[in-house]
Short mmCIF file of C-alpha atoms and ligand atoms in Angstrom, two decimals:
data_model
loop_
_atom_site.label_atom_id
_atom_site.label_comp_id
_atom_site.label_asym_id
_atom_site.label_seq_id
_atom_site.Cartn_x
_atom_site.Cartn_y
_atom_site.Cartn_z
CA MET P 1 53.86 -162.47 36.54
CA ASN P 2 55.03 -161.31 40.30
CA SER P 3 55.88 -157.94 40.33
CA PRO P 4 59.76 -157.69 40.14
CA VAL P 5 59.93 -155.10 42.31
CA GLN P 6 59.33 -154.04 46.15
CA ASP P 7 57.01 -151.98 47.92
CA GLU P 8 58.08 -148.30 47.43
CA SER P 9 55.79 -147.06 50.54
CA THR P 10 58.14 -149.06 52.66
CA PRO P 11 59.12 -146.60 55.55
CA ALA P 12 62.86 -145.83 55.54
CA GLY P 13 64.74 -145.47 58.65
CA ASP P 14 65.85 -142.42 59.97
CA ALA P 15 66.10 -140.02 57.31
CA LEU P 16 67.10 -142.47 54.59
CA ASP P 17 65.84 -141.38 51.22
CA LEU P 18 65.02 -145.23 49.40
CA ARG P 19 65.48 -143.77 46.14
CA ASP P 20 68.58 -142.09 47.31
CA PRO P 21 70.54 -143.10 50.21
CA TYR P 22 73.69 -142.01 49.09
CA PRO P 23 73.45 -138.39 50.86
CA TYR P 24 72.84 -139.83 54.44
CA PHE P 25 75.57 -142.04 53.70
CA ALA P 26 77.82 -138.94 52.57
CA ALA P 27 76.82 -137.53 56.00
CA ARG P 28 77.30 -140.94 57.96
CA ARG P 29 80.81 -141.39 56.51
CA ALA P 30 81.89 -137.75 57.29
CA GLU P 31 80.92 -138.30 61.28
CA SER P 32 82.20 -141.41 61.51
CA GLY P 33 83.31 -144.58 59.44
CA VAL P 34 81.54 -146.57 62.25
CA SER P 35 78.56 -145.73 64.55
CA HIS P 36 76.05 -146.74 66.89
CA GLY P 37 72.40 -147.82 65.22
CA THR P 38 71.40 -149.33 62.60
CA VAL P 39 70.39 -148.82 58.73
CA MET P 40 68.13 -151.18 58.63
CA ASP P 41 63.92 -150.67 58.88
CA TYR P 42 62.84 -153.24 61.38
CA SER P 43 59.26 -151.52 62.02
CA ARG P 44 57.78 -154.64 60.07
CA THR P 45 59.74 -157.07 61.02
CA PRO P 46 58.80 -159.63 64.30
CA GLU P 47 60.53 -158.58 67.42
CA SER P 48 61.93 -161.96 67.99
CA LEU P 49 64.15 -161.46 64.52
CA ARG P 50 65.39 -158.11 65.69
CA PRO P 51 68.82 -157.42 67.06
CA LYS P 52 68.94 -156.31 70.45
CA ASP P 53 71.92 -153.53 69.84
CA SER P 54 73.15 -152.14 66.46
CA TYR P 55 76.27 -150.93 65.07
CA SER P 56 76.79 -149.68 61.23
CA ALA P 57 80.22 -149.46 59.44
CA PHE P 58 80.16 -146.74 56.60
CA SER P 59 83.71 -146.13 55.48
CA TYR P 60 85.02 -148.58 52.61
CA ASP P 61 87.96 -149.41 55.68
CA ALA P 62 85.80 -150.38 58.26
CA VAL P 63 83.47 -152.61 56.19
CA ASN P 64 86.43 -154.37 54.42
CA ALA P 65 88.45 -154.74 58.08
CA ALA P 66 85.30 -156.23 59.02
CA LEU P 67 84.54 -158.39 56.43
CA ARG P 68 88.06 -159.78 56.46
CA ASN P 69 88.01 -160.42 60.03
CA SER P 70 85.46 -163.46 60.49
CA GLN P 71 86.49 -164.51 64.20
CA VAL P 72 85.36 -161.21 65.29
CA PHE P 73 82.73 -160.58 62.89
CA ASN P 74 80.65 -163.75 61.93
CA THR P 75 77.71 -164.58 60.07
CA ALA P 76 75.58 -166.73 62.14
CA LEU P 77 73.41 -164.22 62.98
CA TYR P 78 71.96 -165.23 59.65
CA ASP P 79 70.99 -168.41 61.27
CA SER P 80 68.21 -166.48 63.24
CA THR P 81 66.92 -164.60 60.43
CA ILE P 82 67.32 -165.51 56.78
CA GLY P 83 68.35 -168.99 57.93
CA VAL P 84 64.95 -169.72 59.46
CA PHE P 85 63.64 -169.79 56.22
CA MET P 86 66.45 -171.22 54.14
CA GLY P 87 67.84 -173.96 56.59
CA PRO P 88 71.74 -174.13 57.55
CA THR P 89 73.84 -172.99 54.51
CA ILE P 90 77.15 -171.49 54.02
CA LEU P 91 76.16 -167.97 54.59
CA ALA P 92 75.63 -168.68 58.45
CA MET P 93 78.30 -170.97 58.93
CA HIS P 94 82.19 -170.20 59.93
CA GLY P 95 85.46 -171.48 60.33
CA ALA P 96 86.27 -175.33 59.37
CA ARG P 97 82.54 -175.93 58.90
CA HIS P 98 82.33 -172.88 56.37
CA LYS P 99 85.38 -174.00 54.75
CA ALA P 100 84.45 -177.58 53.87
CA HIS P 101 80.90 -176.93 52.97
CA ARG P 102 82.13 -173.72 50.65
CA GLY P 103 84.84 -176.53 49.42
CA LEU P 104 81.74 -179.14 48.63
CA VAL P 105 79.56 -176.78 46.97
CA SER P 106 82.01 -175.03 45.04
CA ALA P 107 82.49 -178.01 42.92
CA ALA P 108 79.09 -177.36 40.98
CA PHE P 109 80.73 -173.54 39.71
CA LYS P 110 83.56 -174.63 38.57
CA PRO P 111 85.29 -171.96 36.16
CA GLN P 112 85.55 -174.64 33.43
CA SER P 113 81.29 -174.60 33.38
CA LEU P 114 81.34 -171.24 32.50
CA LEU P 115 83.12 -171.54 28.89
CA THR P 116 80.17 -174.01 28.35
CA TRP P 117 77.30 -172.65 30.48
CA GLU P 118 77.74 -169.52 28.02
CA PRO P 119 77.14 -170.27 24.80
CA GLU P 120 74.85 -173.02 25.64
CA ILE P 121 72.53 -171.62 28.80
CA VAL P 122 73.27 -168.06 29.06
CA ARG P 123 73.06 -166.72 25.16
CA PRO P 124 70.09 -168.82 23.41
CA ILE P 125 67.91 -167.47 26.95
CA CYS P 126 68.69 -163.83 26.56
CA ASP P 127 68.35 -164.21 22.44
CA ALA P 128 64.90 -165.98 23.20
CA LEU P 129 63.77 -163.03 25.58
CA ILE P 130 64.91 -160.65 23.01
CA ASP P 131 63.26 -162.27 20.09
CA GLU P 132 59.81 -161.97 21.93
CA PHE P 133 60.39 -157.88 21.92
CA THR P 134 62.38 -157.32 19.18
CA GLU P 135 59.61 -156.52 16.08
CA ARG P 136 57.27 -154.30 18.93
CA GLY P 137 60.42 -151.70 18.48
CA ASN P 138 59.68 -151.20 23.05
CA ALA P 139 60.06 -153.08 25.98
CA ASP P 140 59.72 -152.78 29.67
CA LEU P 141 63.48 -154.36 30.04
CA VAL P 142 62.79 -154.85 33.77
CA ARG P 143 59.81 -157.09 33.16
CA GLU P 144 60.58 -158.39 29.65
CA PHE P 145 64.30 -158.73 30.10
CA THR P 146 66.42 -158.69 33.42
CA PHE P 147 63.87 -159.68 35.72
CA GLU P 148 63.93 -162.86 33.68
CA PHE P 149 67.05 -163.89 32.18
CA PRO P 150 68.68 -164.75 35.78
CA THR P 151 66.22 -166.97 36.66
CA ARG P 152 65.54 -168.51 33.63
CA VAL P 153 69.56 -169.35 33.63
CA ILE P 154 69.56 -170.33 36.90
CA ALA P 155 66.86 -172.69 36.82
CA ARG P 156 68.62 -174.27 33.41
CA LEU P 157 71.49 -174.63 35.61
CA LEU P 158 69.66 -176.64 38.84
CA GLY P 159 67.95 -178.76 35.69
CA LEU P 160 64.66 -177.89 37.09
CA PRO P 161 61.71 -177.85 33.98
CA GLU P 162 60.61 -174.34 32.69
CA GLU P 163 56.89 -175.02 33.39
CA ASP P 164 58.23 -174.63 37.16
CA LEU P 165 59.84 -170.98 37.05
CA PRO P 166 56.37 -169.49 38.12
CA PHE P 167 56.35 -171.19 41.51
CA PHE P 168 59.85 -170.73 42.29
CA ARG P 169 60.04 -167.44 41.49
CA LYS P 170 57.45 -166.91 43.87
CA ALA P 171 58.90 -169.08 46.63
CA ALA P 172 62.52 -167.20 46.17
CA VAL P 173 60.70 -164.00 46.78
CA ALA P 174 58.86 -165.26 49.67
CA ILE P 175 61.85 -166.44 51.31
CA ILE P 176 63.82 -163.21 51.03
CA SER P 177 61.27 -161.01 51.76
CA TYR P 178 60.30 -162.96 55.15
CA ALA P 179 59.90 -159.54 57.20
CA GLY P 180 56.90 -158.70 56.06
CA ASN P 181 55.33 -162.48 55.81
CA VAL P 182 56.86 -164.47 58.08
CA GLY P 183 54.05 -166.88 57.62
CA ARG P 184 54.04 -166.79 54.10
CA ALA P 185 57.94 -167.32 54.02
CA LEU P 186 57.85 -170.49 56.09
CA GLU P 187 55.52 -172.31 53.88
CA ALA P 188 57.10 -171.25 50.58
CA SER P 189 60.66 -172.59 52.41
CA LYS P 190 58.50 -175.81 53.42
CA ASP P 191 57.16 -176.31 49.73
CA LEU P 192 61.19 -175.76 48.08
CA GLN P 193 62.02 -178.53 50.41
CA GLU P 194 59.64 -181.05 49.07
CA TYR P 195 60.63 -179.81 45.51
CA PHE P 196 64.10 -180.37 45.69
CA LEU P 197 64.20 -182.93 47.76
CA GLY P 198 62.48 -185.24 44.68
CA HIS P 199 64.62 -183.50 42.47
CA ILE P 200 67.56 -184.97 44.63
CA GLU P 201 66.38 -188.12 44.48
CA GLN P 202 66.03 -188.27 41.22
CA ARG P 203 69.47 -187.23 40.28
CA ARG P 204 70.87 -189.76 42.79
CA SER P 205 69.22 -192.50 40.56
CA ASN P 206 70.04 -190.66 37.19
CA PRO P 207 72.30 -187.76 37.30
CA THR P 208 71.89 -185.28 34.54
CA GLY P 209 75.10 -182.84 34.48
CA ASP P 210 73.30 -180.05 36.25
CA ILE P 211 74.32 -178.32 39.50
CA ILE P 212 71.61 -180.52 41.17
CA SER P 213 73.79 -183.52 40.32
CA ASP P 214 77.04 -182.42 41.40
CA LEU P 215 76.03 -181.43 44.61
CA VAL P 216 74.82 -185.03 44.97
CA THR P 217 77.86 -186.45 43.78
CA ALA P 218 80.07 -183.59 45.55
CA GLU P 219 82.78 -185.21 48.10
CA ILE P 220 85.50 -184.43 49.92
CA ASP P 221 87.86 -186.77 51.96
CA GLY P 222 85.02 -189.00 51.75
CA GLU P 223 82.39 -186.63 53.09
CA LYS P 224 79.77 -185.90 51.22
CA LEU P 225 76.48 -183.07 51.34
CA THR P 226 73.54 -184.17 53.47
CA ASP P 227 70.12 -183.67 51.75
CA GLU P 228 69.16 -180.93 54.20
CA ALA P 229 72.51 -179.21 53.27
CA ILE P 230 71.74 -179.36 49.75
CA TYR P 231 67.99 -178.34 49.54
CA SER P 232 69.12 -175.50 52.05
CA PHE P 233 71.96 -174.41 49.66
CA LEU P 234 69.43 -174.42 47.18
CA ARG P 235 67.08 -172.37 48.52
CA LEU P 236 69.78 -170.36 49.27
CA LEU P 237 70.76 -170.13 45.46
CA LEU P 238 67.57 -168.85 44.19
CA PRO P 239 67.06 -165.56 45.50
CA ALA P 240 71.36 -165.00 45.40
CA GLY P 241 71.62 -166.00 42.25
CA LEU P 242 68.01 -163.83 40.66
CA GLU P 243 67.46 -160.98 43.06
CA THR P 244 70.78 -159.65 42.47
CA THR P 245 71.85 -160.26 39.33
CA TYR P 246 68.19 -158.73 38.16
CA ARG P 247 69.06 -155.84 40.24
CA SER P 248 72.33 -155.38 39.43
CA SER P 249 71.83 -155.50 35.53
CA GLY P 250 68.96 -153.31 35.25
CA ASN P 251 70.52 -150.83 37.58
CA LEU P 252 73.77 -151.00 35.26
CA LEU P 253 71.06 -150.56 31.90
CA TYR P 254 69.48 -147.26 33.68
CA LEU P 255 72.81 -145.76 34.49
CA LEU P 256 74.08 -146.40 30.71
CA LEU P 257 70.40 -144.96 29.20
CA LYS P 258 70.57 -142.25 31.87
CA HIS P 259 74.46 -141.27 30.43
CA PRO P 260 73.68 -142.00 26.75
CA ASP P 261 77.17 -140.44 25.82
CA GLN P 262 78.68 -143.48 28.06
CA PHE P 263 76.13 -145.87 26.64
CA ALA P 264 77.13 -144.95 23.00
CA ALA P 265 80.89 -145.77 23.78
CA VAL P 266 80.07 -149.11 25.12
CA GLN P 267 78.04 -149.79 22.03
CA ALA P 268 80.70 -149.05 19.87
CA ASP P 269 83.36 -150.78 21.73
CA ARG P 270 82.16 -153.93 23.42
CA ARG P 271 86.00 -154.15 25.75
CA LEU P 272 83.92 -151.21 27.49
CA LEU P 273 81.59 -153.46 28.54
CA THR P 274 83.61 -155.36 31.72
CA PRO P 275 84.42 -151.90 33.21
CA ALA P 276 80.68 -150.49 33.02
CA ILE P 277 79.48 -153.85 34.73
CA GLU P 278 81.90 -152.64 37.27
CA GLU P 279 81.52 -149.00 38.00
CA GLY P 280 78.00 -150.40 37.81
CA LEU P 281 78.51 -152.45 40.79
CA ARG P 282 80.08 -149.93 42.63
CA TYR P 283 77.94 -146.71 41.60
CA GLU P 284 74.77 -148.56 42.18
CA THR P 285 75.17 -151.67 44.71
CA PRO P 286 72.16 -154.08 44.40
CA LEU P 287 72.67 -155.43 47.62
CA THR P 288 73.80 -152.23 49.92
CA LEU P 289 74.17 -154.19 53.19
CA VAL P 290 75.40 -157.46 55.07
CA GLN P 291 75.25 -158.35 58.75
CA ARG P 292 77.53 -159.80 60.98
CA TYR P 293 77.35 -160.50 64.50
CA VAL P 294 80.00 -159.17 67.16
CA THR P 295 81.52 -162.32 68.81
CA GLU P 296 83.50 -160.24 71.48
CA ASP P 297 84.38 -157.11 73.00
CA THR P 298 86.09 -155.37 70.00
CA GLU P 299 86.77 -151.53 68.58
CA LEU P 300 86.23 -150.89 64.79
CA ASP P 301 87.60 -147.76 63.03
CA GLY P 302 88.36 -146.16 66.78
CA VAL P 303 84.67 -147.21 68.25
CA ALA P 304 84.23 -149.71 70.97
CA ILE P 305 81.50 -152.59 69.63
CA PRO P 306 80.27 -155.15 72.41
CA ARG P 307 79.76 -158.63 72.25
CA GLY P 308 76.40 -159.74 70.94
CA ALA P 309 75.89 -156.56 68.97
CA VAL P 310 75.01 -157.01 64.93
CA LEU P 311 76.86 -155.07 63.07
CA ASP P 312 75.45 -153.52 59.55
CA LEU P 313 78.21 -153.21 56.94
CA CYS P 314 76.66 -150.95 54.09
CA LEU P 315 78.42 -151.67 50.96
CA GLY P 316 76.48 -149.33 49.06
CA SER P 317 78.33 -146.66 51.30
CA ALA P 318 81.73 -148.16 51.34
CA ASN P 319 81.60 -147.91 47.29
CA ARG P 320 81.28 -144.61 47.60
CA ASP P 321 83.69 -143.81 50.32
CA GLU P 322 85.79 -140.52 49.10
CA ASN P 323 88.63 -141.78 50.76
CA ARG P 324 88.91 -144.66 48.46
CA TRP P 325 87.36 -143.18 44.90
CA GLU P 326 87.84 -139.55 43.43
CA ARG P 327 84.59 -138.22 42.47
CA PRO P 328 82.73 -141.42 44.15
CA GLU P 329 79.30 -139.69 43.00
CA GLU P 330 80.19 -139.50 39.38
CA PHE P 331 79.00 -142.72 37.41
CA ASP P 332 82.31 -142.88 35.09
CA ILE P 333 82.70 -146.24 33.13
CA HIS P 334 85.88 -144.70 32.02
CA ARG P 335 87.70 -144.20 35.47
CA ARG P 336 90.84 -145.70 36.79
CA ARG P 337 89.63 -148.92 37.91
CA ILE P 338 89.94 -150.40 41.56
CA PRO P 339 88.00 -153.22 43.59
CA HIS P 340 84.84 -152.41 44.58
CA ILE P 341 83.05 -154.75 47.40
CA SER P 342 79.73 -155.20 46.13
CA PHE P 343 80.62 -158.96 46.19
CA THR P 344 82.15 -158.68 50.01
CA ALA P 345 85.55 -159.80 50.66
CA GLY P 346 86.78 -162.41 52.70
CA GLY P 347 85.66 -165.88 53.52
CA HIS P 348 82.01 -165.22 52.22
CA THR P 349 82.74 -163.28 49.18
CA CYS P 350 79.64 -164.47 46.47
CA LEU P 351 80.27 -167.60 45.23
CA GLY P 352 78.51 -166.85 42.17
CA LEU P 353 80.36 -163.68 41.17
CA HIS P 354 82.34 -165.40 37.91
CA LEU P 355 78.37 -166.36 37.16
CA ALA P 356 76.93 -162.67 37.55
CA ARG P 357 79.63 -160.89 35.62
CA MET P 358 79.21 -163.87 32.54
CA GLU P 359 75.61 -163.80 32.58
CA THR P 360 75.40 -159.50 33.00
CA ARG P 361 78.07 -159.34 30.12
CA VAL P 362 76.18 -161.66 27.78
CA ALA P 363 72.65 -160.11 28.41
CA LEU P 364 74.28 -156.29 28.00
CA ASP P 365 76.22 -157.78 24.70
CA ARG P 366 72.87 -159.43 22.91
CA LEU P 367 71.24 -156.30 23.64
CA LEU P 368 73.88 -154.07 22.26
CA THR P 369 74.75 -156.31 19.44
CA ARG P 370 70.99 -157.00 18.14
CA LEU P 371 69.13 -153.47 19.01
CA THR P 372 70.51 -149.82 18.81
CA GLY P 373 69.00 -146.14 19.46
CA PHE P 374 67.55 -147.01 22.54
CA GLU P 375 65.81 -144.27 24.26
CA LEU P 376 64.84 -144.20 28.15
CA LYS P 377 61.15 -143.19 28.26
CA ASP P 378 59.26 -141.28 31.35
CA GLU P 379 56.28 -144.26 31.68
CA GLY P 380 55.83 -145.34 35.09
CA ASP P 381 58.91 -142.74 36.31
CA PRO P 382 61.63 -144.98 35.76
CA HIS P 383 64.03 -145.05 38.90
CA ILE P 384 66.42 -146.95 41.49
CA PHE P 385 65.11 -147.23 44.66
CA GLY P 386 65.08 -149.26 47.78
CA GLN P 387 67.24 -150.85 50.88
CA PRO P 388 68.96 -153.10 51.29
CA PHE P 389 67.93 -154.40 47.34
CA ARG P 390 68.10 -151.35 45.11
CA SER P 391 67.15 -151.62 41.29
CA PRO P 392 64.93 -150.04 38.95
CA ASN P 393 61.16 -150.22 38.76
CA VAL P 394 60.86 -150.45 35.03
CA LEU P 395 63.09 -149.18 32.34
CA PRO P 396 60.55 -148.50 29.18
CA VAL P 397 62.70 -148.24 26.28
CA THR P 398 62.07 -147.53 22.32
CA PHE P 399 64.97 -148.98 20.17
CA ASP P 400 65.38 -149.44 16.77
CA VAL P 401 66.78 -153.45 14.97
CA VAL P 402 70.22 -153.45 14.31
CA ALA P 403 70.42 -153.83 10.17
C1 HEM M 1 75.49 -159.51 40.85
C2 HEM M 1 75.07 -159.85 41.42
C3 HEM M 1 75.46 -160.99 42.72
C4 HEM M 1 75.84 -159.87 43.84
C5 HEM M 1 75.32 -158.51 44.17
C6 HEM M 1 75.73 -160.73 45.09
C7 HEM M 1 76.42 -160.49 46.14
C8 HEM M 1 76.34 -161.43 47.02
C9 HEM M 1 77.38 -161.16 48.60
C10 HEM M 1 77.28 -159.21 49.08
C11 HEM M 1 77.05 -162.17 49.73
C12 HEM M 1 78.10 -162.00 50.27
C13 HEM M 1 77.07 -161.93 51.85
C14 HEM M 1 77.82 -162.06 53.08
O1 HEM M 1 78.80 -161.82 53.10
O2 HEM M 1 77.01 -161.80 54.21
C15 HEM M 1 77.23 -163.02 48.31
C16 HEM M 1 77.08 -164.68 48.80
C17 HEM M 1 76.98 -165.43 47.94
N1 HEM M 1 76.59 -165.51 46.74
FE1 HEM M 1 76.14 -163.92 45.64
N2 HEM M 1 75.80 -161.83 44.76
C18 HEM M 1 75.49 -162.04 43.41
C19 HEM M 1 75.13 -162.98 42.44
C20 HEM M 1 75.48 -164.44 42.67
C21 HEM M 1 75.08 -165.72 42.18
C22 HEM M 1 74.60 -165.55 40.35
C23 HEM M 1 75.24 -166.44 42.85
C24 HEM M 1 75.05 -168.10 42.53
C25 HEM M 1 74.04 -168.87 41.61
C26 HEM M 1 75.42 -166.11 43.88
C27 HEM M 1 75.47 -167.11 45.27
C28 HEM M 1 75.93 -166.65 45.90
C29 HEM M 1 76.55 -167.50 47.35
C30 HEM M 1 76.22 -169.08 47.47
C31 HEM M 1 77.15 -166.93 48.59
C32 HEM M 1 77.25 -167.36 49.72
C33 HEM M 1 79.04 -167.54 49.65
C34 HEM M 1 79.52 -168.00 51.24
O3 HEM M 1 78.45 -167.29 52.22
O4 HEM M 1 80.19 -168.65 51.13
N3 HEM M 1 75.28 -164.74 44.29
N4 HEM M 1 76.61 -162.56 47.43
#
């Protein structure tokens, strides 16, 4: 199996600790909501893919304001970064074009679909994975559970055969880590294009009720998606759908295991799962940063930003803003709930947020229904790390089976 984690030796920029970037974020917030410079580590990124000038937003208000002003802060820069490998996707579009394409692909994520996906796809996948380690009384929940279930779910939703899982998981990882190996990412992009084109052809002649079939038939005002738009969207869905969900569910499990009283509360009262999921997303944001291109000379939180700059929006920092949350540096599932910004805000708000929440809820619910007495072991030094993607490296646990 591919390693589910990133390389921990990646050098962090400027005093940013990959294990705990939060003191760095707090210090930057204390100075100013917005400042000159980047949070990204571009040391391994080819010159051509590096921004010429960068600014960073750290406060909740600045991040939120920029996300909601797509006229001035748009996503076009993704065309020259991740878009090189994914192709033209809704992530990099803006204005009317984004609205139209998002409308078309949203058809494949209808809220009613979740009602059937939960019992027919997500729950059986989680149960089958738990079956594999139940008798052993121990497991690495990253390798055997959190890394596995979102990949299998997305494969089933797309109607892809299980034996292709290793192929597209490897390709998705190659695309998302393009900065470390551009050649490998381009190759993976081409392989996925050919692979998906085959499936698109098949669904055209024989629709099978999965997301690819929905994309092939989706139509608004007589307009259909082109093949390029479909396979590019599918190339986006792989990393978008599995990378973030596996990381956020691992973060939540880690946080609960480290806070046994809160773990026990959730195990005793499953209504606490939803607040626990939201607090996990706030406290350990799986994707701590998104970026925007600045389309005109402007000002954000009193700081002048020139046209052409790239703005890093630090979701991880915004989610710990002391001006919005009391005790932001505490993980507390019982806190008064106000919305976090882990799925961003504005026009590009995560399209899969309902699916992600449902998957995480079902995964945790199945674990807690079938197993109990979880204890986190020290093997492999379990800890959350990474930037911009964060999650635990391992989660070695022992447990008992619920009688
Ligand atoms: C906890 C899990 C997830 C997190 C934290 C997350 C986070 C995000 C974020 C931060 C963005 C906005 C990027 C930006 O504004 O630059 C985004 C967009 C998106 N996400 Fe998610 N995501 C998650 C799960 C999913 C899933 C399960 C899917 C689908 C299977 C998905 C599909 C998408 C798509 C298609 C977009 C692009 C929307 C647009 O540009 O209009 N995400 N996600």
